[in-house]
Amino acid sequence: KKLIGNKPDRKINEALSALAKAEKCNPNNIEIYNLYSKIYADYLKQDEVALKYTSIWLMLAPYDASAHHSLFVIAWNKKDFARAERSIQKCIELNPTHAKYYFHFAEVCEHADQIDRAIEHYNKSISLNSHESRCYLHLRNIYTRLNKTNEAIAILKLRVNNNPNDAALAFQLGRL
């Protein structure tokens, strides 16, 4: 975002030009491919091009969890859920204490209708980072769909207790 700034079109072209020059000077610099991937996936919404750069990044740094996370995001966007699951599992294998990876794995499980696994991984994400609001909301939604109102209320109360200034969750709690 720092690279792009307020004038996205011009700044994106400038960023891509700077990355092309950097790539010529140092084609093994993984940060170049990280930035290419982010620009093409996040700003230009060109997942195929982003995938090309993420693949190079993974060849250069197969043990970089961030590269696998980028692959996860691209696969998820393309609705390639099997690849998304493999990618996020690799992230967890490489960095088992990163809450965001468990959140995304729970999303994959929830999408596959593996609700018990989703609940387990949302809770794991919360145990690693109690300030991850999305986990609480996903759990609330699951419990509400399962007609487990007491569990839905309990998970939101836990979140409000962990962060009493979270107005969005306090509002959700009031809706149950």
PDB file of C-alpha atoms in Angstrom:
ATOM      1  CA  LYS A   1       0.000   0.000   0.000  1.00  0.00           C
ATOM      2  CA  LYS A   2       2.928   2.309   0.679  1.00  0.00           C
ATOM      3  CA  LEU A   3       4.180   1.458  -2.786  1.00  0.00           C
ATOM      4  CA  ILE A   4       0.861   2.329  -4.439  1.00  0.00           C
ATOM      5  CA  GLY A   5      -0.277   5.389  -2.479  1.00  0.00           C
ATOM      6  CA  ASN A   6      -3.151   7.687  -3.533  1.00  0.00           C
ATOM      7  CA  LYS A   7      -2.824   7.473  -7.325  1.00  0.00           C
ATOM      8  CA  PRO A   8      -3.243   3.762  -8.000  1.00  0.00           C
ATOM      9  CA  ASP A   9      -2.975   3.620 -11.814  1.00  0.00           C
ATOM     10  CA  ARG A  10       0.151   5.727 -12.141  1.00  0.00           C
ATOM     11  CA  LYS A  11       1.691   4.324  -8.976  1.00  0.00           C
ATOM     12  CA  ILE A  12       1.050   0.717 -10.015  1.00  0.00           C
ATOM     13  CA  ASN A  13       2.802   1.296 -13.334  1.00  0.00           C
ATOM     14  CA  GLU A  14       5.702   2.966 -11.522  1.00  0.00           C
ATOM     15  CA  ALA A  15       5.883   0.087  -9.041  1.00  0.00           C
ATOM     16  CA  LEU A  16       5.845  -2.533 -11.799  1.00  0.00           C
ATOM     17  CA  SER A  17       8.563  -0.647 -13.671  1.00  0.00           C
ATOM     18  CA  ALA A  18      10.701  -0.439 -10.521  1.00  0.00           C
ATOM     19  CA  LEU A  19      10.165  -4.149  -9.847  1.00  0.00           C
ATOM     20  CA  ALA A  20      11.180  -5.047 -13.414  1.00  0.00           C
ATOM     21  CA  LYS A  21      14.429  -3.112 -12.963  1.00  0.00           C
ATOM     22  CA  ALA A  22      15.052  -4.721  -9.572  1.00  0.00           C
ATOM     23  CA  GLU A  23      14.345  -8.170 -11.011  1.00  0.00           C
ATOM     24  CA  LYS A  24      16.983  -7.635 -13.720  1.00  0.00           C
ATOM     25  CA  CYS A  25      19.541  -6.641 -11.081  1.00  0.00           C
ATOM     26  CA  ASN A  26      18.694  -9.364  -8.581  1.00  0.00           C
ATOM     27  CA  PRO A  27      16.427 -12.104  -9.975  1.00  0.00           C
ATOM     28  CA  ASN A  28      16.767 -14.178  -6.792  1.00  0.00           C
ATOM     29  CA  ASN A  29      15.332 -11.533  -4.471  1.00  0.00           C
ATOM     30  CA  ILE A  30      12.130 -13.111  -3.145  1.00  0.00           C
ATOM     31  CA  GLU A  31      10.701  -9.756  -2.043  1.00  0.00           C
ATOM     32  CA  ILE A  32      10.416  -8.740  -5.703  1.00  0.00           C
ATOM     33  CA  TYR A  33       8.121 -11.691  -6.416  1.00  0.00           C
ATOM     34  CA  ASN A  34       6.186 -11.073  -3.205  1.00  0.00           C
ATOM     35  CA  LEU A  35       5.449  -7.515  -4.363  1.00  0.00           C
ATOM     36  CA  TYR A  36       4.627  -8.595  -7.916  1.00  0.00           C
ATOM     37  CA  SER A  37       2.212 -11.169  -6.521  1.00  0.00           C
ATOM     38  CA  LYS A  38       0.507  -8.666  -4.237  1.00  0.00           C
ATOM     39  CA  ILE A  39       0.148  -6.031  -6.954  1.00  0.00           C
ATOM     40  CA  TYR A  40      -1.321  -8.468  -9.466  1.00  0.00           C
ATOM     41  CA  ALA A  41      -3.580 -10.232  -6.953  1.00  0.00           C
ATOM     42  CA  ASP A  42      -4.692  -7.336  -4.737  1.00  0.00           C
ATOM     43  CA  TYR A  43      -4.717  -4.319  -7.041  1.00  0.00           C
ATOM     44  CA  LEU A  44      -5.000  -5.570 -10.601  1.00  0.00           C
ATOM     45  CA  LYS A  45      -7.079  -8.669  -9.769  1.00  0.00           C
ATOM     46  CA  GLN A  46      -5.055 -10.742 -12.228  1.00  0.00           C
ATOM     47  CA  ASP A  47      -4.749 -14.015 -10.354  1.00  0.00           C
ATOM     48  CA  GLU A  48      -3.049 -15.892 -13.208  1.00  0.00           C
ATOM     49  CA  VAL A  49      -0.213 -13.363 -13.342  1.00  0.00           C
ATOM     50  CA  ALA A  50      -0.056 -13.275  -9.544  1.00  0.00           C
ATOM     51  CA  LEU A  51       0.172 -17.076  -9.589  1.00  0.00           C
ATOM     52  CA  LYS A  52       3.133 -16.904 -11.990  1.00  0.00           C
ATOM     53  CA  TYR A  53       5.071 -14.640  -9.600  1.00  0.00           C
ATOM     54  CA  THR A  54       4.029 -16.589  -6.518  1.00  0.00           C
ATOM     55  CA  SER A  55       5.302 -19.768  -8.198  1.00  0.00           C
ATOM     56  CA  ILE A  56       8.693 -18.157  -8.764  1.00  0.00           C
ATOM     57  CA  TRP A  57       8.679 -16.980  -5.147  1.00  0.00           C
ATOM     58  CA  LEU A  58       7.936 -20.524  -3.989  1.00  0.00           C
ATOM     59  CA  MET A  59      10.729 -21.958  -6.143  1.00  0.00           C
ATOM     60  CA  LEU A  60      13.183 -19.531  -4.544  1.00  0.00           C
ATOM     61  CA  ALA A  61      11.806 -19.882  -1.007  1.00  0.00           C
ATOM     62  CA  PRO A  62       9.835 -23.124  -0.559  1.00  0.00           C
ATOM     63  CA  TYR A  63       9.897 -22.727   3.226  1.00  0.00           C
ATOM     64  CA  ASP A  64       8.459 -19.203   3.225  1.00  0.00           C
ATOM     65  CA  ALA A  65       5.002 -19.421   4.800  1.00  0.00           C
ATOM     66  CA  SER A  66       4.087 -16.030   3.325  1.00  0.00           C
ATOM     67  CA  ALA A  67       4.588 -17.392  -0.189  1.00  0.00           C
ATOM     68  CA  HIS A  68       2.305 -20.318   0.589  1.00  0.00           C
ATOM     69  CA  HIS A  69      -0.216 -17.860   2.033  1.00  0.00           C
ATOM     70  CA  SER A  70      -0.164 -15.894  -1.223  1.00  0.00           C
ATOM     71  CA  LEU A  71      -0.806 -19.136  -3.074  1.00  0.00           C
ATOM     72  CA  PHE A  72      -3.691 -19.811  -0.674  1.00  0.00           C
ATOM     73  CA  VAL A  73      -5.252 -16.390  -1.394  1.00  0.00           C
ATOM     74  CA  ILE A  74      -4.995 -16.881  -5.152  1.00  0.00           C
ATOM     75  CA  ALA A  75      -6.434 -20.403  -4.955  1.00  0.00           C
ATOM     76  CA  TRP A  76      -9.265 -19.220  -2.694  1.00  0.00           C
ATOM     77  CA  ASN A  77     -10.089 -16.379  -5.096  1.00  0.00           C
ATOM     78  CA  LYS A  78     -10.141 -18.840  -7.993  1.00  0.00           C
ATOM     79  CA  LYS A  79     -12.356 -21.176  -5.945  1.00  0.00           C
ATOM     80  CA  ASP A  80      -9.703 -23.893  -6.173  1.00  0.00           C
ATOM     81  CA  PHE A  81     -10.474 -25.056  -2.654  1.00  0.00           C
ATOM     82  CA  ALA A  82      -8.351 -28.214  -2.747  1.00  0.00           C
ATOM     83  CA  ARG A  83      -5.272 -26.149  -3.595  1.00  0.00           C
ATOM     84  CA  ALA A  84      -6.270 -23.521  -1.040  1.00  0.00           C
ATOM     85  CA  GLU A  85      -6.450 -26.217   1.642  1.00  0.00           C
ATOM     86  CA  ARG A  86      -3.038 -27.656   0.739  1.00  0.00           C
ATOM     87  CA  SER A  87      -1.487 -24.188   0.731  1.00  0.00           C
ATOM     88  CA  ILE A  88      -2.873 -23.146   4.096  1.00  0.00           C
ATOM     89  CA  GLN A  89      -1.900 -26.498   5.634  1.00  0.00           C
ATOM     90  CA  LYS A  90       1.651 -25.834   4.449  1.00  0.00           C
ATOM     91  CA  CYS A  91       1.515 -22.395   6.099  1.00  0.00           C
ATOM     92  CA  ILE A  92       0.537 -24.013   9.393  1.00  0.00           C
ATOM     93  CA  GLU A  93       3.273 -26.619   9.013  1.00  0.00           C
ATOM     94  CA  LEU A  94       5.865 -23.873   8.451  1.00  0.00           C
ATOM     95  CA  ASN A  95       4.541 -21.450  11.073  1.00  0.00           C
ATOM     96  CA  PRO A  96       2.301 -23.247  13.598  1.00  0.00           C
ATOM     97  CA  THR A  97       1.896 -20.202  15.852  1.00  0.00           C
ATOM     98  CA  HIS A  98       0.384 -17.816  13.292  1.00  0.00           C
ATOM     99  CA  ALA A  99      -3.292 -17.276  14.175  1.00  0.00           C
ATOM    100  CA  LYS A 100      -4.270 -16.052  10.700  1.00  0.00           C
ATOM    101  CA  TYR A 101      -3.335 -19.391   9.137  1.00  0.00           C
ATOM    102  CA  TYR A 102      -5.682 -21.264  11.469  1.00  0.00           C
ATOM    103  CA  PHE A 103      -8.432 -18.759  10.684  1.00  0.00           C
ATOM    104  CA  HIS A 104      -8.033 -19.412   6.965  1.00  0.00           C
ATOM    105  CA  PHE A 105      -7.853 -23.158   7.482  1.00  0.00           C
ATOM    106  CA  ALA A 106     -11.102 -22.936   9.462  1.00  0.00           C
ATOM    107  CA  GLU A 107     -12.665 -21.048   6.556  1.00  0.00           C
ATOM    108  CA  VAL A 108     -11.652 -23.866   4.205  1.00  0.00           C
ATOM    109  CA  CYS A 109     -13.139 -26.440   6.595  1.00  0.00           C
ATOM    110  CA  GLU A 110     -16.322 -24.420   6.970  1.00  0.00           C
ATOM    111  CA  HIS A 111     -16.625 -24.121   3.197  1.00  0.00           C
ATOM    112  CA  ALA A 112     -16.235 -27.911   2.903  1.00  0.00           C
ATOM    113  CA  ASP A 113     -18.982 -28.310   5.517  1.00  0.00           C
ATOM    114  CA  GLN A 114     -16.506 -29.798   7.986  1.00  0.00           C
ATOM    115  CA  ILE A 115     -18.021 -27.828  10.834  1.00  0.00           C
ATOM    116  CA  ASP A 116     -16.302 -29.609  13.746  1.00  0.00           C
ATOM    117  CA  ARG A 117     -12.894 -29.023  12.137  1.00  0.00           C
ATOM    118  CA  ALA A 118     -13.822 -25.392  11.412  1.00  0.00           C
ATOM    119  CA  ILE A 119     -14.811 -24.826  15.048  1.00  0.00           C
ATOM    120  CA  GLU A 120     -11.574 -26.456  16.215  1.00  0.00           C
ATOM    121  CA  HIS A 121      -9.433 -24.216  14.000  1.00  0.00           C
ATOM    122  CA  TYR A 122     -11.326 -21.005  14.751  1.00  0.00           C
ATOM    123  CA  ASN A 123     -10.755 -21.777  18.440  1.00  0.00           C
ATOM    124  CA  LYS A 124      -7.067 -22.485  17.772  1.00  0.00           C
ATOM    125  CA  SER A 125      -6.781 -19.112  16.030  1.00  0.00           C
ATOM    126  CA  ILE A 126      -8.425 -17.423  19.025  1.00  0.00           C
ATOM    127  CA  SER A 127      -6.041 -19.206  21.407  1.00  0.00           C
ATOM    128  CA  LEU A 128      -3.121 -17.745  19.456  1.00  0.00           C
ATOM    129  CA  ASN A 129      -4.628 -14.253  19.059  1.00  0.00           C
ATOM    130  CA  SER A 130      -7.653 -13.412  21.180  1.00  0.00           C
ATOM    131  CA  HIS A 131      -8.135 -10.146  19.258  1.00  0.00           C
ATOM    132  CA  GLU A 132      -9.046 -11.832  15.956  1.00  0.00           C
ATOM    133  CA  SER A 133     -12.664 -10.638  15.659  1.00  0.00           C
ATOM    134  CA  ARG A 134     -13.391 -12.613  12.510  1.00  0.00           C
ATOM    135  CA  CYS A 135     -13.043 -15.936  14.346  1.00  0.00           C
ATOM    136  CA  TYR A 136     -15.624 -14.986  16.927  1.00  0.00           C
ATOM    137  CA  LEU A 137     -18.049 -13.849  14.250  1.00  0.00           C
ATOM    138  CA  HIS A 138     -17.589 -17.038  12.212  1.00  0.00           C
ATOM    139  CA  LEU A 139     -18.120 -19.139  15.329  1.00  0.00           C
ATOM    140  CA  ARG A 140     -21.205 -17.115  16.191  1.00  0.00           C
ATOM    141  CA  ASN A 141     -22.550 -17.736  12.681  1.00  0.00           C
ATOM    142  CA  ILE A 142     -21.863 -21.469  12.917  1.00  0.00           C
ATOM    143  CA  TYR A 143     -23.502 -21.775  16.320  1.00  0.00           C
ATOM    144  CA  THR A 144     -26.476 -19.726  15.139  1.00  0.00           C
ATOM    145  CA  ARG A 145     -26.929 -21.981  12.080  1.00  0.00           C
ATOM    146  CA  LEU A 146     -26.765 -24.995  14.396  1.00  0.00           C
ATOM    147  CA  ASN A 147     -29.401 -23.411  16.655  1.00  0.00           C
ATOM    148  CA  LYS A 148     -26.885 -23.298  19.513  1.00  0.00           C
ATOM    149  CA  THR A 149     -27.787 -19.847  20.786  1.00  0.00           C
ATOM    150  CA  ASN A 150     -26.091 -20.342  24.170  1.00  0.00           C
ATOM    151  CA  GLU A 151     -22.776 -21.172  22.467  1.00  0.00           C
ATOM    152  CA  ALA A 152     -23.189 -18.204  20.108  1.00  0.00           C
ATOM    153  CA  ILE A 153     -23.753 -15.886  23.055  1.00  0.00           C
ATOM    154  CA  ALA A 154     -20.858 -17.413  24.997  1.00  0.00           C
ATOM    155  CA  ILE A 155     -18.371 -16.914  22.139  1.00  0.00           C
ATOM    156  CA  LEU A 156     -19.384 -13.277  21.720  1.00  0.00           C
ATOM    157  CA  LYS A 157     -19.217 -12.656  25.471  1.00  0.00           C
ATOM    158  CA  LEU A 158     -15.710 -14.127  25.454  1.00  0.00           C
ATOM    159  CA  ARG A 159     -14.711 -11.711  22.687  1.00  0.00           C
ATOM    160  CA  VAL A 160     -16.284  -8.725  24.419  1.00  0.00           C
ATOM    161  CA  ASN A 161     -14.483  -9.723  27.639  1.00  0.00           C
ATOM    162  CA  ASN A 162     -11.181  -9.955  25.755  1.00  0.00           C
ATOM    163  CA  ASN A 163     -11.735  -6.566  24.140  1.00  0.00           C
ATOM    164  CA  PRO A 164     -14.533  -4.534  25.741  1.00  0.00           C
ATOM    165  CA  ASN A 165     -14.106  -1.700  23.211  1.00  0.00           C
ATOM    166  CA  ASP A 166     -15.166  -3.843  20.255  1.00  0.00           C
ATOM    167  CA  ALA A 167     -18.445  -2.150  19.374  1.00  0.00           C
ATOM    168  CA  ALA A 168     -19.201  -4.435  16.406  1.00  0.00           C
ATOM    169  CA  LEU A 169     -19.157  -7.545  18.564  1.00  0.00           C
ATOM    170  CA  ALA A 170     -21.104  -5.886  21.345  1.00  0.00           C
ATOM    171  CA  PHE A 171     -23.744  -5.052  18.727  1.00  0.00           C
ATOM    172  CA  GLN A 172     -23.778  -8.671  17.507  1.00  0.00           C
ATOM    173  CA  LEU A 173     -24.198  -9.870  21.080  1.00  0.00           C
ATOM    174  CA  GLY A 174     -27.181  -7.579  21.479  1.00  0.00           C
ATOM    175  CA  ARG A 175     -28.797  -9.113  18.368  1.00  0.00           C
ATOM    176  CA  LEU A 176     -28.872 -12.650  19.849  1.00  0.00           C
TER     177      LEU A 176
END
